[in-house]
mmCIF file of C-alpha atoms (C1' of nucleotides) in Angstrom:
data_model
loop_
_atom_site.group_PDB
_atom_site.id
_atom_site.type_symbol
_atom_site.label_atom_id
_atom_site.label_comp_id
_atom_site.label_asym_id
_atom_site.label_seq_id
_atom_site.Cartn_x
_atom_site.Cartn_y
_atom_site.Cartn_z
ATOM 1 C CA MET A 940 -16.590 8.257 2.799
ATOM 2 C CA LYS A 941 -16.228 5.126 0.732
ATOM 3 C CA GLN A 942 -16.180 5.829 -2.937
ATOM 4 C CA ASN A 943 -15.528 3.761 -6.036
ATOM 5 C CA LEU A 944 -11.834 4.238 -6.197
ATOM 6 C CA SER A 945 -11.166 3.400 -2.612
ATOM 7 C CA GLU A 946 -13.263 0.275 -2.682
ATOM 8 C CA THR A 947 -11.927 -0.971 -5.969
ATOM 9 C CA CYS A 948 -8.270 -0.132 -5.728
ATOM 10 C CA HIS A 949 -7.366 -0.504 -2.095
ATOM 11 C CA GLN A 950 -6.437 -4.137 -2.298
ATOM 12 C CA PHE A 951 -4.465 -3.619 -5.454
ATOM 13 C CA PHE A 952 -2.267 -0.968 -3.940
ATOM 14 C CA SER A 953 -1.953 -2.648 -0.560
ATOM 15 C CA THR A 954 -0.651 -5.693 -2.319
ATOM 16 C CA LEU A 955 1.929 -3.617 -4.141
ATOM 17 C CA ALA A 956 2.899 -1.649 -1.055
ATOM 18 C CA ASN A 957 5.396 -4.181 0.255
ATOM 19 C CA PRO A 958 9.086 -4.535 -0.481
ATOM 20 C CA THR A 959 9.058 -8.310 -0.551
ATOM 21 C CA ARG A 960 6.186 -8.459 -2.991
ATOM 22 C CA LEU A 961 7.726 -5.797 -5.211
ATOM 23 C CA ALA A 962 10.987 -7.721 -5.205
ATOM 24 C CA ILE A 963 9.095 -10.847 -6.266
ATOM 25 C CA LEU A 964 7.481 -8.941 -9.109
ATOM 26 C CA GLU A 965 10.799 -7.570 -10.199
ATOM 27 C CA LEU A 966 12.379 -11.009 -10.138
ATOM 28 C CA LEU A 967 9.515 -12.478 -12.161
ATOM 29 C CA ARG A 968 10.095 -9.948 -14.899
ATOM 30 C CA GLU A 969 13.069 -12.125 -15.817
ATOM 31 C CA GLY A 970 10.836 -15.150 -16.229
ATOM 32 C CA PRO A 971 8.855 -17.761 -14.315
ATOM 33 C CA ARG A 972 10.294 -19.117 -11.096
ATOM 34 C CA ASN A 973 9.219 -21.692 -8.559
ATOM 35 C CA VAL A 974 8.846 -20.858 -4.869
ATOM 36 C CA THR A 975 12.247 -22.200 -3.888
ATOM 37 C CA GLU A 976 13.985 -20.236 -6.599
ATOM 38 C CA ILE A 977 12.269 -17.032 -5.538
ATOM 39 C CA SER A 978 13.068 -17.755 -1.930
ATOM 40 C CA GLU A 979 16.744 -18.246 -2.723
ATOM 41 C CA ALA A 980 17.017 -15.319 -5.084
ATOM 42 C CA LEU A 981 15.552 -12.946 -2.514
ATOM 43 C CA ASN A 982 17.223 -14.678 0.399
ATOM 44 C CA GLN A 983 13.950 -14.965 2.310
ATOM 45 C CA GLU A 984 12.274 -17.885 4.029
ATOM 46 C CA GLN A 985 10.090 -20.091 1.882
ATOM 47 C CA SER A 986 7.029 -19.554 4.063
ATOM 48 C CA MET A 987 7.397 -15.824 3.759
ATOM 49 C CA ILE A 988 7.549 -16.070 -0.020
ATOM 50 C CA SER A 989 4.440 -18.240 -0.072
ATOM 51 C CA HIS A 990 2.600 -15.835 2.192
ATOM 52 C CA ASN A 991 3.492 -12.969 -0.103
ATOM 53 C CA LEU A 992 2.705 -14.808 -3.327
ATOM 54 C CA LYS A 993 -0.846 -15.353 -2.216
ATOM 55 C CA PRO A 994 -2.073 -11.762 -2.481
ATOM 56 C CA LEU A 995 -0.061 -11.275 -5.675
ATOM 57 C CA GLU A 996 -1.925 -14.136 -7.249
ATOM 58 C CA GLY A 997 -5.202 -13.035 -5.700
ATOM 59 C CA CYS A 998 -4.870 -9.714 -7.491
ATOM 60 C CA ARG A 999 -3.739 -11.488 -10.634
ATOM 61 C CA PHE A 1000 -0.427 -9.671 -10.679
ATOM 62 C CA VAL A 1001 1.101 -13.094 -11.098
ATOM 63 C CA PHE A 1002 -0.171 -16.414 -12.399
ATOM 64 C CA SER A 1003 0.835 -19.845 -11.250
ATOM 65 C CA GLU A 1004 1.093 -23.277 -12.687
ATOM 66 C CA ARG A 1005 2.009 -26.570 -11.119
ATOM 67 C CA ARG A 1006 4.748 -28.662 -12.713
ATOM 68 C CA LYS A 1007 5.275 -31.944 -10.895
ATOM 69 C CA LYS A 1008 5.998 -31.119 -7.283
ATOM 70 C CA GLU A 1009 6.806 -27.525 -7.962
ATOM 71 C CA ARG A 1010 4.648 -24.488 -8.629
ATOM 72 C CA PHE A 1011 5.895 -21.870 -11.030
ATOM 73 C CA TYR A 1012 4.871 -18.289 -10.749
ATOM 74 C CA SER A 1013 4.962 -15.866 -13.664
ATOM 75 C CA LEU A 1014 4.324 -12.164 -14.046
ATOM 76 C CA ASN A 1015 1.127 -10.775 -15.553
ATOM 77 C CA LYS A 1016 3.179 -8.817 -18.002
ATOM 78 C CA GLU A 1017 0.289 -7.169 -19.798
ATOM 79 C CA THR A 1018 -0.673 -4.899 -16.963
ATOM 80 C CA MET A 1019 2.382 -5.029 -14.695
ATOM 81 C CA GLU A 1020 4.839 -3.812 -17.290
ATOM 82 C CA GLN A 1021 2.535 -0.935 -18.097
ATOM 83 C CA LEU A 1022 2.247 -0.126 -14.445
ATOM 84 C CA PHE A 1023 5.984 -0.012 -13.943
ATOM 85 C CA LYS A 1024 6.387 2.168 -17.004
ATOM 86 C CA LEU A 1025 3.800 4.554 -15.725
ATOM 87 C CA PHE A 1026 5.484 4.894 -12.372
ATOM 88 C CA SER A 1027 8.872 5.233 -13.890
ATOM 89 C CA TYR A 1028 7.530 8.101 -15.980
ATOM 90 C CA HIS A 1029 5.835 9.714 -13.005
ATOM 91 C CA ALA A 1030 8.919 9.396 -10.827
ATOM 92 C CA GLU A 1031 11.241 10.864 -13.428
ATOM 93 C CA LYS A 1032 8.993 13.760 -14.191
ATOM 94 C CA TYR A 1033 7.670 14.607 -10.763
ATOM 95 C CA CYS A 1034 9.978 13.197 -8.119
ATOM 96 C CA PRO A 1035 13.255 15.033 -8.112
ATOM 97 C CA THR A 1036 14.934 13.151 -5.312
ATOM 98 C CA GLU A 1037 16.523 9.950 -6.512
ATOM 99 C CA GLY A 1038 13.389 8.231 -7.619
ATOM 100 C CA LYS A 1039 11.733 8.119 -4.292
ATOM 101 C CA CYS A 1040 8.727 9.929 -3.067
ATOM 102 C CA LEU A 1041 9.654 12.900 -1.027
ATOM 103 C CA THR A 1042 9.707 12.322 2.690
ATOM 104 C CA ASN A 1043 8.394 15.036 4.937
ATOM 105 C CA ALA A 1044 11.935 16.072 5.660
ATOM 106 C CA SER A 1045 12.971 16.297 2.050
ATOM 107 C CA LEU A 1046 9.749 18.104 1.148
ATOM 108 C CA GLN A 1047 10.667 20.773 3.650
ATOM 109 C CA LYS A 1048 14.129 21.092 2.275
ATOM 110 C CA GLN A 1049 12.850 21.292 -1.251
ATOM 111 C CA LYS A 1050 10.424 24.047 -0.433
ATOM 112 C CA LYS A 1051 13.283 26.078 0.909
ATOM 113 C CA LYS A 1052 15.764 25.327 -1.824
ATOM 114 C CA ASN A 1053 13.225 25.276 -4.640
ATOM 115 C CA ALA A 1054 15.423 22.548 -6.041
ATOM 116 C CA SER A 1055 15.650 22.083 -9.785
ATOM 117 C CA ASN A 1056 17.832 19.079 -10.421
ATOM 118 C CA PRO A 1057 15.609 16.174 -11.414
ATOM 119 C CA LEU A 1058 17.579 12.951 -11.317
ATOM 120 C CA HIS A 1059 17.577 10.159 -13.798
ATOM 121 C CA LEU A 1060 15.903 7.005 -12.624
ATOM 122 C CA THR A 1061 16.814 3.456 -13.473
ATOM 123 C CA ARG A 1062 14.281 2.547 -16.116
ATOM 124 C CA PHE A 1063 12.104 -0.433 -15.642
ATOM 125 C CA MET B 1232 16.795 -8.494 -1.270
ATOM 126 C CA LYS B 1233 16.338 -4.854 -2.136
ATOM 127 C CA GLN B 1234 15.991 -4.311 -5.852
ATOM 128 C CA ASN B 1235 15.153 -1.352 -8.040
ATOM 129 C CA LEU B 1236 11.432 -1.799 -8.095
ATOM 130 C CA SER B 1237 11.047 -2.195 -4.396
ATOM 131 C CA GLU B 1238 13.178 0.795 -3.594
ATOM 132 C CA THR B 1239 11.588 3.052 -6.159
ATOM 133 C CA CYS B 1240 7.951 2.106 -5.921
ATOM 134 C CA HIS B 1241 7.329 1.253 -2.318
ATOM 135 C CA GLN B 1242 6.450 4.759 -1.225
ATOM 136 C CA PHE B 1243 4.243 5.277 -4.243
ATOM 137 C CA PHE B 1244 2.129 2.252 -3.543
ATOM 138 C CA SER B 1245 2.098 2.714 0.236
ATOM 139 C CA THR B 1246 0.696 6.144 -0.318
ATOM 140 C CA LEU B 1247 -2.029 4.762 -2.532
ATOM 141 C CA ALA B 1248 -2.794 1.857 -0.249
ATOM 142 C CA ASN B 1249 -5.154 3.754 2.017
ATOM 143 C CA PRO B 1250 -8.894 4.253 1.665
ATOM 144 C CA THR B 1251 -8.848 7.834 2.884
ATOM 145 C CA ARG B 1252 -6.179 8.866 0.428
ATOM 146 C CA LEU B 1253 -7.884 7.072 -2.427
ATOM 147 C CA ALA B 1254 -11.106 8.806 -1.548
ATOM 148 C CA ILE B 1255 -9.294 12.133 -1.632
ATOM 149 C CA LEU B 1256 -7.878 11.343 -5.054
ATOM 150 C CA GLU B 1257 -11.249 10.366 -6.296
ATOM 151 C CA LEU B 1258 -12.797 13.544 -5.008
ATOM 152 C CA LEU B 1259 -10.093 15.683 -6.599
ATOM 153 C CA ARG B 1260 -10.886 14.210 -9.991
ATOM 154 C CA GLU B 1261 -13.871 16.494 -9.888
ATOM 155 C CA GLY B 1262 -11.660 19.533 -9.450
ATOM 156 C CA PRO B 1263 -9.547 21.391 -6.896
ATOM 157 C CA ARG B 1264 -10.746 21.538 -3.294
ATOM 158 C CA ASN B 1265 -9.487 23.157 -0.140
ATOM 159 C CA VAL B 1266 -8.898 21.154 3.015
ATOM 160 C CA THR B 1267 -12.175 22.025 4.609
ATOM 161 C CA GLU B 1268 -14.096 21.063 1.512
ATOM 162 C CA ILE B 1269 -12.334 17.715 1.324
ATOM 163 C CA SER B 1270 -12.914 17.173 5.006
ATOM 164 C CA GLU B 1271 -16.619 17.858 4.656
ATOM 165 C CA ALA B 1272 -17.051 15.870 1.459
ATOM 166 C CA LEU B 1273 -15.472 12.802 2.951
ATOM 167 C CA ASN B 1274 -16.920 13.392 6.407
ATOM 168 C CA GLN B 1275 -13.555 13.099 8.088
ATOM 169 C CA GLU B 1276 -11.717 15.287 10.544
ATOM 170 C CA GLN B 1277 -9.685 18.125 9.162
ATOM 171 C CA SER B 1278 -6.488 16.937 10.831
ATOM 172 C CA MET B 1279 -6.870 13.528 9.324
ATOM 173 C CA ILE B 1280 -7.286 15.009 5.864
ATOM 174 C CA SER B 1281 -4.179 17.116 6.370
ATOM 175 C CA HIS B 1282 -2.193 14.134 7.550
ATOM 176 C CA ASN B 1283 -3.234 12.182 4.497
ATOM 177 C CA LEU B 1284 -2.670 15.007 2.034
ATOM 178 C CA LYS B 1285 0.963 15.222 3.009
ATOM 179 C CA PRO B 1286 2.144 11.945 1.489
ATOM 180 C CA LEU B 1287 -0.097 12.504 -1.505
ATOM 181 C CA GLU B 1288 1.660 15.773 -2.167
ATOM 182 C CA GLY B 1289 5.045 14.270 -1.343
ATOM 183 C CA CYS B 1290 4.533 11.728 -4.107
ATOM 184 C CA ARG B 1291 3.181 14.449 -6.390
ATOM 185 C CA PHE B 1292 -0.111 12.682 -6.808
ATOM 186 C CA VAL B 1293 -1.637 16.053 -5.970
ATOM 187 C CA PHE B 1294 -0.427 19.617 -6.154
ATOM 188 C CA SER B 1295 -1.332 22.445 -3.849
ATOM 189 C CA GLU B 1296 -1.649 26.171 -4.003
ATOM 190 C CA ARG B 1297 -2.417 28.728 -1.366
ATOM 191 C CA ARG B 1298 -5.233 31.189 -1.961
ATOM 192 C CA LYS B 1299 -5.638 33.650 0.871
ATOM 193 C CA LYS B 1300 -6.080 31.651 4.029
ATOM 194 C CA GLU B 1301 -6.996 28.496 2.192
ATOM 195 C CA ARG B 1302 -4.952 25.896 0.460
ATOM 196 C CA PHE B 1303 -6.347 24.210 -2.613
ATOM 197 C CA TYR B 1304 -5.329 20.740 -3.625
ATOM 198 C CA SER B 1305 -5.626 19.449 -7.164
ATOM 199 C CA LEU B 1306 -5.067 16.090 -8.821
ATOM 200 C CA ASN B 1307 -2.006 15.357 -10.903
ATOM 201 C CA LYS B 1308 -4.216 14.301 -13.742
ATOM 202 C CA GLU B 1309 -1.507 13.399 -16.177
ATOM 203 C CA THR B 1310 -0.376 10.321 -14.374
ATOM 204 C CA MET B 1311 -3.233 9.633 -11.977
ATOM 205 C CA GLU B 1312 -5.905 9.335 -14.644
ATOM 206 C CA GLN B 1313 -3.708 6.922 -16.541
ATOM 207 C CA LEU B 1314 -3.156 4.947 -13.376
ATOM 208 C CA PHE B 1315 -6.873 4.651 -12.709
ATOM 209 C CA LYS B 1316 -7.521 3.593 -16.263
ATOM 210 C CA LEU B 1317 -4.853 0.932 -16.058
ATOM 211 C CA PHE B 1318 -6.326 -0.539 -12.880
ATOM 212 C CA SER B 1319 -9.796 -0.380 -14.185
ATOM 213 C CA TYR B 1320 -8.643 -2.351 -17.197
ATOM 214 C CA HIS B 1321 -6.768 -4.835 -15.076
ATOM 215 C CA ALA B 1322 -9.694 -5.331 -12.709
ATOM 216 C CA GLU B 1323 -12.207 -5.872 -15.442
ATOM 217 C CA LYS B 1324 -10.052 -8.321 -17.297
ATOM 218 C CA TYR B 1325 -8.489 -10.261 -14.467
ATOM 219 C CA CYS B 1326 -10.566 -9.873 -11.327
ATOM 220 C CA PRO B 1327 -13.853 -11.693 -11.684
ATOM 221 C CA THR B 1328 -15.286 -10.871 -8.248
ATOM 222 C CA GLU B 1329 -16.972 -7.485 -8.202
ATOM 223 C CA GLY B 1330 -13.943 -5.428 -8.896
ATOM 224 C CA LYS B 1331 -12.029 -6.333 -5.825
ATOM 225 C CA CYS B 1332 -8.952 -8.382 -5.514
ATOM 226 C CA LEU B 1333 -9.722 -11.861 -4.416
ATOM 227 C CA THR B 1334 -9.426 -12.407 -0.706
ATOM 228 C CA ASN B 1335 -7.974 -15.656 0.513
ATOM 229 C CA ALA B 1336 -11.459 -16.880 1.169
ATOM 230 C CA SER B 1337 -12.775 -16.019 -2.256
ATOM 231 C CA LEU B 1338 -9.671 -17.419 -3.896
ATOM 232 C CA GLN B 1339 -10.427 -20.734 -2.237
ATOM 233 C CA LYS B 1340 -14.002 -20.670 -3.389
ATOM 234 C CA GLN B 1341 -12.976 -19.777 -6.896
ATOM 235 C CA LYS B 1342 -10.520 -22.628 -7.139
ATOM 236 C CA LYS B 1343 -13.261 -25.049 -6.207
ATOM 237 C CA LYS B 1344 -15.944 -23.571 -8.413
ATOM 238 C CA ASN B 1345 -13.647 -22.692 -11.264
ATOM 239 C CA ALA B 1346 -15.918 -19.689 -11.638
ATOM 240 C CA SER B 1347 -16.382 -18.164 -15.048
ATOM 241 C CA ASN B 1348 -18.634 -15.140 -14.583
ATOM 242 C CA PRO B 1349 -16.469 -12.039 -14.849
ATOM 243 C CA LEU B 1350 -18.414 -9.028 -13.624
ATOM 244 C CA HIS B 1351 -18.561 -5.559 -15.037
ATOM 245 C CA LEU B 1352 -16.797 -2.906 -13.025
ATOM 246 C CA THR B 1353 -17.757 0.659 -12.514
ATOM 247 C CA ARG B 1354 -15.481 2.550 -14.877
ATOM 248 C CA PHE B 1355 -13.304 5.322 -13.623
ATOM 249 C "C1'" DT C 1210 1.763 -47.083 1.045
ATOM 250 C "C1'" DC C 1211 5.745 -44.842 2.874
ATOM 251 C "C1'" DT C 1212 9.101 -41.338 2.304
ATOM 252 C "C1'" DT C 1213 10.679 -37.253 0.551
ATOM 253 C "C1'" DC C 1214 10.563 -32.927 -1.524
ATOM 254 C "C1'" DA C 1215 8.003 -28.592 -2.541
ATOM 255 C "C1'" DT C 1216 4.724 -25.574 -1.099
ATOM 256 C "C1'" DA C 1217 0.999 -23.820 1.827
ATOM 257 C "C1'" DT C 1218 -1.232 -22.669 6.150
ATOM 258 C "C1'" DG C 1219 -2.146 -21.039 11.044
ATOM 259 C "C1'" DA C 1220 -1.349 -18.731 14.934
ATOM 260 C "C1'" DA C 1221 1.591 -15.871 17.831
ATOM 261 C "C1'" DG C 1222 4.418 -12.217 18.417
ATOM 262 C "C1'" DT C 1223 6.218 -7.960 16.526
ATOM 263 C "C1'" DA C 1224 6.402 -3.961 13.841
ATOM 264 C "C1'" DA C 1225 4.408 -0.294 11.274
ATOM 265 C "C1'" DA C 1226 0.875 2.806 9.981
ATOM 266 C "C1'" DA C 1227 -3.598 5.249 10.756
ATOM 267 C "C1'" DT C 1228 -6.537 7.899 13.577
ATOM 268 C "C1'" DT C 1229 -7.583 11.055 17.134
ATOM 269 C "C1'" DC C 1230 -7.232 14.984 20.057
ATOM 270 C "C1'" DA C 1231 -4.977 18.890 21.500
ATOM 271 C "C1'" DT C 1232 -2.238 22.346 20.108
ATOM 272 C "C1'" DT C 1233 0.342 25.362 17.092
ATOM 273 C "C1'" DC C 1234 1.321 27.897 13.081
ATOM 274 C "C1'" DG C 1235 0.311 31.279 9.519
ATOM 275 C "C1'" DA C 1236 -2.191 34.454 6.900
ATOM 276 C "C1'" DT C 1237 -5.649 37.955 6.592
ATOM 277 C "C1'" DG C 1238 -8.456 41.755 7.886
ATOM 278 C "C1'" DG C 1239 -10.018 44.871 11.421
ATOM 279 C "C1'" DC D 1500 -1.036 44.222 16.781
ATOM 280 C "C1'" DC D 1501 -4.906 41.410 17.831
ATOM 281 C "C1'" DA D 1502 -8.534 38.197 16.656
ATOM 282 C "C1'" DT D 1503 -10.095 34.853 13.646
ATOM 283 C "C1'" DC D 1504 -10.175 31.436 10.237
ATOM 284 C "C1'" DG D 1505 -7.974 27.656 7.859
ATOM 285 C "C1'" DA D 1506 -4.511 24.308 7.849
ATOM 286 C "C1'" DA D 1507 -0.576 21.740 9.834
ATOM 287 C "C1'" DT D 1508 1.816 19.321 13.517
ATOM 288 C "C1'" DG D 1509 2.948 16.102 17.507
ATOM 289 C "C1'" DA D 1510 2.208 12.590 20.482
ATOM 290 C "C1'" DA D 1511 -0.597 8.823 22.203
ATOM 291 C "C1'" DT D 1512 -3.620 5.295 21.156
ATOM 292 C "C1'" DT D 1513 -5.574 2.011 18.265
ATOM 293 C "C1'" DT D 1514 -5.635 -0.656 14.195
ATOM 294 C "C1'" DT D 1515 -3.641 -3.132 10.719
ATOM 295 C "C1'" DA D 1516 -0.153 -5.656 8.426
ATOM 296 C "C1'" DC D 1517 4.219 -8.361 8.478
ATOM 297 C "C1'" DT D 1518 7.204 -11.894 9.971
ATOM 298 C "C1'" DT D 1519 8.381 -16.076 12.088
ATOM 299 C "C1'" DC D 1520 8.081 -20.763 13.520
ATOM 300 C "C1'" DA D 1521 5.832 -24.912 13.623
ATOM 301 C "C1'" DT D 1522 3.065 -27.805 11.203
ATOM 302 C "C1'" DA D 1523 0.114 -29.503 7.438
ATOM 303 C "C1'" DT D 1524 -0.887 -30.647 2.722
ATOM 304 C "C1'" DG D 1525 -0.001 -32.710 -1.537
ATOM 305 C "C1'" DA D 1526 2.431 -34.779 -5.317
ATOM 306 C "C1'" DA D 1527 5.718 -38.197 -6.992
ATOM 307 C "C1'" DG D 1528 8.589 -42.022 -6.929
ATOM 308 C "C1'" DA D 1529 10.501 -46.191 -4.523
#
DNA sequence: TCTTCATATGAAGTAAAATTCATTCGATGG
DNA sequence: CCATCGAATGAATTTTACTTCATATGAAGA
């Protein structure tokens, strides 16, 4: 069953499939931050932030650099900004319900209604 | 903690973060397939394929169309091909170890070795 | 070198998601 | 309308991932 795509991409997408990690990425779009700053901005425990930074760095979605006692994390803008744009585009064009994927429930509803009111998404 | 990115993208990436679903996407790049065909090509149970097709369709990564008793699924090429290209680019440029994200173990190793032998990835 | 601050790690418990199996639904053709 | 084929659903189990808490590492300055 294993094919190229699954082998190559699974870790990428797993790393992105987590609200904490996505929130970190979104925060880092504003600029580099150290662990404590991230932790405070997201109101999450420091250890949790560290745990979540690890796969982000492993996939090179973020880079890190030590400055004295602190370690600053920064976004890999080259590919991440493109990725966010792509998904923003996809969501606007294909996902009519407030920027989220359709749940099973809403898919049902949509089939019945044949809804035609695509919503505007916050742009990345 | 919730921010735009996390709210908007979490379902997208969760749906992609699964080997079976990635394998389905990869198969559908070759052209539309019905459920039985997918099931046989990936050597997985029909019910499993159906379960996994649902979120793919919910996120509009695939489309579906009934033809007689069968239902054919096809790839949303517009955005999916772009997505695969983007990740292929990212992986080649940033992920030196055989196209996978770095695991914790391999990250360790790499720090020590300061490895500098980026590998070539199978292109999508 | 001792202390402190910043970050990372490990292991345990908890939560969430995937897979499986049995069953149901739905469409088509006889 | 019944039988059959193809696909979808539901619920239970298993697997996987996340979170938390305690502790360790590591750098810098006194």
